[in-house]
PDB file of C-alpha atoms in Angstrom:
ATOM      1  CA  ASP A 571       0.700  21.182 -10.139  1.00 51.00           C
ATOM      2  CA  GLY A 572       0.999  17.687 -10.945  1.00 57.00           C
ATOM      3  CA  LEU A 573       2.868  18.233 -14.235  1.00 66.00           C
ATOM      4  CA  LEU A 574       3.529  14.809 -15.757  1.00 81.00           C
ATOM      5  CA  GLY A 575       6.936  14.657 -17.703  1.00 83.00           C
ATOM      6  CA  LYS A 576       9.426  12.466 -19.324  1.00 84.00           C
ATOM      7  CA  TYR A 577      13.206  13.253 -18.534  1.00 87.00           C
ATOM      8  CA  SER A 578      16.548  11.987 -19.776  1.00 91.00           C
ATOM      9  CA  LYS A 579      18.981  10.542 -17.321  1.00 93.00           C
ATOM     10  CA  ASP A 580      20.575  13.938 -16.697  1.00 95.00           C
ATOM     11  CA  LEU A 581      17.169  15.211 -15.700  1.00 91.00           C
ATOM     12  CA  LYS A 582      16.466  17.316 -18.875  1.00 92.00           C
ATOM     13  CA  LEU A 583      12.921  17.551 -19.703  1.00 88.00           C
ATOM     14  CA  ILE A 584      12.199  15.506 -22.926  1.00 87.00           C
ATOM     15  CA  SER A 585       8.472  15.969 -23.311  1.00 84.00           C
ATOM     16  CA  LYS A 586       5.534  17.037 -20.968  1.00 82.00           C
ATOM     17  CA  TYR A 587       1.969  15.605 -20.914  1.00 82.00           C
ATOM     18  CA  ASN A 588      -1.241  17.190 -19.789  1.00 82.00           C
ATOM     19  CA  PRO A 589      -3.153  13.982 -19.257  1.00 82.00           C
ATOM     20  CA  CYS A 590      -6.077  15.580 -17.618  1.00 80.00           C
ATOM     21  CA  SER A 591      -6.375  19.048 -19.398  1.00 79.00           C
ATOM     22  CA  GLU A 592      -5.329  20.188 -22.985  1.00 77.00           C
ATOM     23  CA  LYS A 593      -4.621  23.677 -21.239  1.00 78.00           C
ATOM     24  CA  ASP A 594      -0.835  24.217 -20.277  1.00 74.00           C
ATOM     25  CA  ASN A 595      -1.649  26.354 -17.538  1.00 76.00           C
ATOM     26  CA  GLU A 596      -4.379  24.263 -15.898  1.00 76.00           C
ATOM     27  CA  MET A 597      -3.516  22.251 -12.797  1.00 76.00           C
ATOM     28  CA  GLN A 598      -3.456  18.301 -13.681  1.00 78.00           C
ATOM     29  CA  ARG A 599      -4.047  17.471 -10.071  1.00 83.00           C
ATOM     30  CA  ILE A 600      -2.443  14.009 -10.464  1.00 87.00           C
ATOM     31  CA  ILE A 601      -2.034  12.427  -6.923  1.00 87.00           C
ATOM     32  CA  LEU A 602      -0.602   9.004  -7.953  1.00 91.00           C
ATOM     33  CA  LEU A 603       1.117   6.859 -10.546  1.00 93.00           C
ATOM     34  CA  TYR A 604       0.943   3.089 -10.817  1.00 96.00           C
ATOM     35  CA  ASN A 605       2.968   1.315 -13.346  1.00 95.00           C
ATOM     36  CA  LEU A 606       0.987  -1.723 -15.190  1.00 95.00           C
ATOM     37  CA  ASP A 607       4.128  -2.696 -17.111  1.00 94.00           C
ATOM     38  CA  GLU A 608       7.074  -1.050 -19.071  1.00 93.00           C
ATOM     39  CA  GLU A 609       4.823   1.101 -21.389  1.00 93.00           C
ATOM     40  CA  THR A 610       1.713   1.709 -19.381  1.00 95.00           C
ATOM     41  CA  MET A 611       0.788   3.492 -16.149  1.00 95.00           C
ATOM     42  CA  LEU A 612      -2.577   4.542 -14.281  1.00 96.00           C
ATOM     43  CA  ILE A 613      -2.805   8.103 -13.394  1.00 92.00           C
ATOM     44  CA  GLY A 614      -4.810   8.860 -10.340  1.00 90.00           C
ATOM     45  CA  SER A 615      -6.085  12.534 -10.484  1.00 86.00           C
ATOM     46  CA  HIS A 616      -8.421  14.726  -8.552  1.00 82.00           C
ATOM     47  CA  PHE A 617      -9.375  16.357 -11.867  1.00 80.00           C
ATOM     48  CA  ARG A 618     -13.291  16.500 -13.089  1.00 77.00           C
ATOM     49  CA  ASP A 619     -14.098  13.484 -15.012  1.00 81.00           C
ATOM     50  CA  LYS A 620     -10.600  12.064 -15.301  1.00 83.00           C
ATOM     51  CA  SER A 621     -10.026  10.561 -12.005  1.00 86.00           C
ATOM     52  CA  LEU A 622      -8.184   7.482 -13.146  1.00 90.00           C
ATOM     53  CA  LEU A 623      -6.354   7.248 -16.796  1.00 92.00           C
ATOM     54  CA  LYS A 624      -4.831   4.796 -18.534  1.00 95.00           C
ATOM     55  CA  PHE A 625      -1.602   6.216 -20.028  1.00 94.00           C
ATOM     56  CA  ASN A 626       0.702   4.423 -22.921  1.00 92.00           C
ATOM     57  CA  THR A 627       3.978   6.183 -22.120  1.00 87.00           C
ATOM     58  CA  LYS A 628       5.451   5.156 -25.534  1.00 87.00           C
ATOM     59  CA  SER A 629       2.651   6.222 -27.844  1.00 89.00           C
ATOM     60  CA  GLY A 630       0.941   8.893 -25.849  1.00 86.00           C
ATOM     61  CA  GLN A 631      -2.292   7.297 -25.916  1.00 91.00           C
ATOM     62  CA  LEU A 632      -4.565   7.950 -23.163  1.00 90.00           C
ATOM     63  CA  SER A 633      -7.846   6.605 -21.945  1.00 93.00           C
ATOM     64  CA  VAL A 634     -10.377   7.442 -19.278  1.00 90.00           C
ATOM     65  CA  VAL A 635     -10.949   4.401 -16.843  1.00 91.00           C
ATOM     66  CA  GLN A 636     -14.858   3.866 -15.854  1.00 86.00           C
ATOM     67  CA  GLN A 637     -15.913   2.988 -12.546  1.00 79.00           C
ATOM     68  CA  VAL A 638     -18.824   0.399 -13.350  1.00 74.00           C
ATOM     69  CA  SER A 639     -21.470  -1.008 -11.095  1.00 61.00           C
ATOM     70  CA  LYS A 640     -25.173  -1.923 -11.442  1.00 52.00           C
ATOM     71  CA  GLU A 641     -26.212   1.696 -10.141  1.00 54.00           C
ATOM     72  CA  LEU A 642     -23.244   3.720 -11.490  1.00 55.00           C
ATOM     73  CA  ASN A 643     -21.141   4.292 -14.498  1.00 57.00           C
ATOM     74  CA  ASN A 644     -18.948   7.095 -13.567  1.00 65.00           C
ATOM     75  CA  THR A 645     -15.434   8.705 -14.466  1.00 62.00           C
ATOM     76  CA  ASN A 646     -15.790  11.436 -11.732  1.00 64.00           C
ATOM     77  CA  PHE A 647     -14.844   9.674  -8.452  1.00 76.00           C
ATOM     78  CA  GLN A 648     -11.981  10.455  -5.721  1.00 83.00           C
ATOM     79  CA  ILE A 649      -9.229   7.640  -5.998  1.00 87.00           C
ATOM     80  CA  ASN A 650      -6.812   7.383  -3.269  1.00 91.00           C
ATOM     81  CA  SER A 651      -4.538   4.427  -3.527  1.00 94.00           C
ATOM     82  CA  ILE A 652      -3.839   1.518  -6.037  1.00 96.00           C
ATOM     83  CA  ARG A 653      -2.296  -1.644  -4.823  1.00 95.00           C
ATOM     84  CA  LYS A 654      -2.027  -5.231  -5.459  1.00 95.00           C
ATOM     85  CA  ASN A 655      -4.130  -7.734  -3.137  1.00 94.00           C
ATOM     86  CA  GLN A 656      -2.705 -10.933  -1.935  1.00 93.00           C
ATOM     87  CA  SER A 657      -3.973 -12.551  -5.173  1.00 94.00           C
ATOM     88  CA  GLY A 658      -2.033 -10.148  -7.259  1.00 95.00           C
ATOM     89  CA  GLU A 659      -5.231  -8.151  -8.561  1.00 96.00           C
ATOM     90  CA  ILE A 660      -4.878  -4.568  -8.945  1.00 97.00           C
ATOM     91  CA  MET A 661      -7.367  -2.674  -6.606  1.00 96.00           C
ATOM     92  CA  ALA A 662      -8.250   0.945  -6.441  1.00 95.00           C
ATOM     93  CA  LEU A 663      -9.556   2.593  -3.257  1.00 93.00           C
ATOM     94  CA  ILE A 664     -12.211   5.161  -4.122  1.00 89.00           C
ATOM     95  CA  ARG A 665     -12.709   7.440  -0.936  1.00 86.00           C
ATOM     96  CA  ASN A 666     -16.356   7.050  -0.043  1.00 85.00           C
ATOM     97  CA  SER A 667     -17.044   3.932  -2.014  1.00 87.00           C
ATOM     98  CA  GLY A 668     -14.465   1.200  -1.075  1.00 90.00           C
ATOM     99  CA  LEU A 669     -12.135  -0.974  -3.088  1.00 93.00           C
ATOM    100  CA  PHE A 670     -12.468  -1.724  -6.671  1.00 93.00           C
ATOM    101  CA  LEU A 671     -10.953  -4.533  -9.243  1.00 95.00           C
ATOM    102  CA  TYR A 672      -9.152  -2.558 -12.138  1.00 95.00           C
ATOM    103  CA  ASN A 673     -10.044  -4.752 -15.241  1.00 94.00           C
ATOM    104  CA  ASN A 674      -6.948  -3.993 -17.676  1.00 94.00           C
ATOM    105  CA  GLN A 675      -8.835  -5.522 -20.715  1.00 93.00           C
ATOM    106  CA  GLN A 676     -12.132  -3.384 -20.457  1.00 92.00           C
ATOM    107  CA  ASN A 677     -10.252  -0.549 -18.725  1.00 91.00           C
ATOM    108  CA  VAL A 678     -13.044  -0.282 -15.913  1.00 91.00           C
ATOM    109  CA  LEU A 679     -13.073  -0.591 -12.059  1.00 92.00           C
ATOM    110  CA  GLU A 680     -15.627  -3.077 -11.085  1.00 92.00           C
ATOM    111  CA  ASN A 681     -17.276  -3.563  -7.618  1.00 91.00           C
ATOM    112  CA  VAL A 682     -16.241  -7.157  -6.871  1.00 92.00           C
ATOM    113  CA  MET A 683     -16.225  -6.387  -3.159  1.00 92.00           C
ATOM    114  CA  PRO A 684     -19.621  -5.667  -2.226  1.00 90.00           C
ATOM    115  CA  GLU A 685     -19.548  -7.391   1.073  1.00 90.00           C
ATOM    116  CA  ILE A 686     -16.805  -4.997   2.049  1.00 91.00           C
ATOM    117  CA  ASN A 687     -17.914  -2.022   0.145  1.00 90.00           C
ATOM    118  CA  ASN A 688     -21.266  -2.081   1.979  1.00 89.00           C
ATOM    119  CA  ARG A 689     -19.639  -1.583   5.189  1.00 88.00           C
ATOM    120  CA  VAL A 690     -17.779   1.704   4.193  1.00 85.00           C
ATOM    121  CA  THR A 691     -19.313   4.456   5.854  1.00 88.00           C
ATOM    122  CA  PHE A 692     -16.143   6.635   6.318  1.00 90.00           C
ATOM    123  CA  LYS A 693     -13.828   8.720   4.047  1.00 93.00           C
ATOM    124  CA  LEU A 694     -10.996   6.222   2.966  1.00 94.00           C
ATOM    125  CA  ASN A 695      -7.342   7.314   2.531  1.00 95.00           C
ATOM    126  CA  ASP A 696      -5.291   4.063   1.934  1.00 96.00           C
ATOM    127  CA  PHE A 697      -5.610   0.094   2.079  1.00 96.00           C
ATOM    128  CA  TYR A 698      -3.571  -2.865   2.720  1.00 95.00           C
ATOM    129  CA  ASN A 699      -4.657  -6.719   2.112  1.00 96.00           C
ATOM    130  CA  ASP A 700      -2.833  -8.815   4.650  1.00 95.00           C
ATOM    131  CA  LYS A 701      -1.705 -12.329   3.994  1.00 94.00           C
ATOM    132  CA  ASP A 702      -4.785 -13.702   6.024  1.00 94.00           C
ATOM    133  CA  GLY A 703      -7.095 -11.871   3.731  1.00 94.00           C
ATOM    134  CA  TYR A 704      -8.037  -9.018   5.929  1.00 95.00           C
ATOM    135  CA  TYR A 705      -8.182  -5.668   4.419  1.00 95.00           C
ATOM    136  CA  TRP A 706      -6.807  -2.702   6.543  1.00 96.00           C
ATOM    137  CA  PHE A 707      -8.260   0.711   5.776  1.00 96.00           C
ATOM    138  CA  THR A 708      -6.678   4.246   7.104  1.00 96.00           C
ATOM    139  CA  THR A 709      -9.394   6.870   7.243  1.00 96.00           C
ATOM    140  CA  GLN A 710      -9.782  10.450   7.283  1.00 94.00           C
ATOM    141  CA  ALA A 711     -11.247  10.868  10.698  1.00 96.00           C
ATOM    142  CA  ASP A 712     -12.026   7.321  12.027  1.00 96.00           C
ATOM    143  CA  GLY A 713      -8.684   5.620  12.611  1.00 96.00           C
ATOM    144  CA  LEU A 714      -7.774   2.378  11.479  1.00 97.00           C
ATOM    145  CA  ILE A 715     -10.494  -0.331  10.335  1.00 96.00           C
ATOM    146  CA  ARG A 716      -9.856  -3.858   9.319  1.00 96.00           C
ATOM    147  CA  LEU A 717     -12.408  -5.854   7.506  1.00 94.00           C
ATOM    148  CA  SER A 718     -12.623  -9.563   6.933  1.00 94.00           C
ATOM    149  CA  PRO A 719     -12.565 -10.643   3.267  1.00 90.00           C
ATOM    150  CA  ASP A 720     -16.394 -11.444   3.643  1.00 91.00           C
ATOM    151  CA  GLY A 721     -16.819  -7.998   5.290  1.00 91.00           C
ATOM    152  CA  ARG A 722     -18.800  -9.549   8.219  1.00 92.00           C
ATOM    153  CA  SER A 723     -15.886  -8.878  10.909  1.00 93.00           C
ATOM    154  CA  PHE A 724     -15.062  -5.408  11.732  1.00 91.00           C
ATOM    155  CA  ASP A 725     -12.461  -3.838  13.961  1.00 95.00           C
ATOM    156  CA  LYS A 726     -11.632  -0.406  14.755  1.00 96.00           C
ATOM    157  CA  TRP A 727      -8.638   1.517  16.487  1.00 96.00           C
ATOM    158  CA  THR A 728      -8.837   5.168  17.266  1.00 97.00           C
ATOM    159  CA  ILE A 729      -7.360   7.559  19.828  1.00 97.00           C
ATOM    160  CA  GLU A 730      -9.546   5.653  22.293  1.00 97.00           C
ATOM    161  CA  GLN A 731      -7.143   2.581  21.824  1.00 95.00           C
ATOM    162  CA  GLY A 732      -3.879   4.778  22.020  1.00 95.00           C
ATOM    163  CA  PHE A 733      -3.537   6.084  18.498  1.00 94.00           C
ATOM    164  CA  PRO A 734      -2.004   9.664  18.415  1.00 95.00           C
ATOM    165  CA  THR A 735      -4.827  10.740  15.881  1.00 96.00           C
ATOM    166  CA  ASN A 736      -7.907   9.582  14.259  1.00 97.00           C
ATOM    167  CA  SER A 737      -6.728  11.021  10.802  1.00 96.00           C
ATOM    168  CA  LEU A 738      -4.425   8.267   9.103  1.00 95.00           C
ATOM    169  CA  LEU A 739      -3.168   9.022   5.660  1.00 94.00           C
ATOM    170  CA  CYS A 740      -1.346   5.636   4.445  1.00 94.00           C
ATOM    171  CA  ILE A 741      -0.589   2.077   5.821  1.00 94.00           C
ATOM    172  CA  GLU A 742       2.440   0.036   4.847  1.00 90.00           C
ATOM    173  CA  SER A 743       3.307  -3.544   5.708  1.00 83.00           C
ATOM    174  CA  THR A 744       6.584  -4.399   7.510  1.00 81.00           C
ATOM    175  CA  ASN A 745       6.810  -7.763   5.939  1.00 70.00           C
TER     176      ASN A 745
END
């Protein structure tokens, strides 16, 4: 159910957290955890209006991350992946919107890649930024997508090119 807990070395529950809902019996719908440092983590959830949370594990302080753009200031979006790009910036993948930079000081997601995000017309599951700057995306039903950093070059691989399925969940580098 996405329960988040703190455990001792012998796996005894020390404390539990309900970051998305105050109700003990309500599913938290946590889908990912990303450590920012020893005390702070990002929690991705599919819980209404709390899609991404910044959580201090020592103090228990919790804050909601906003997605900001010229058209949008939102806390309800479907986040699927968080990774660092080749520059070391923390990027969050929003399923129908693309990649957004996590700004830790302002606790927001910023659309710093409109060239790439404007090309997003499919449901995204995961991403990887290779050493040449290309962004690779796995999709719900459209195979594997590769976009150049400027968004101009676009390549797509599907079952027509030999993939066993067009539904790809994650991508990992071998280097």
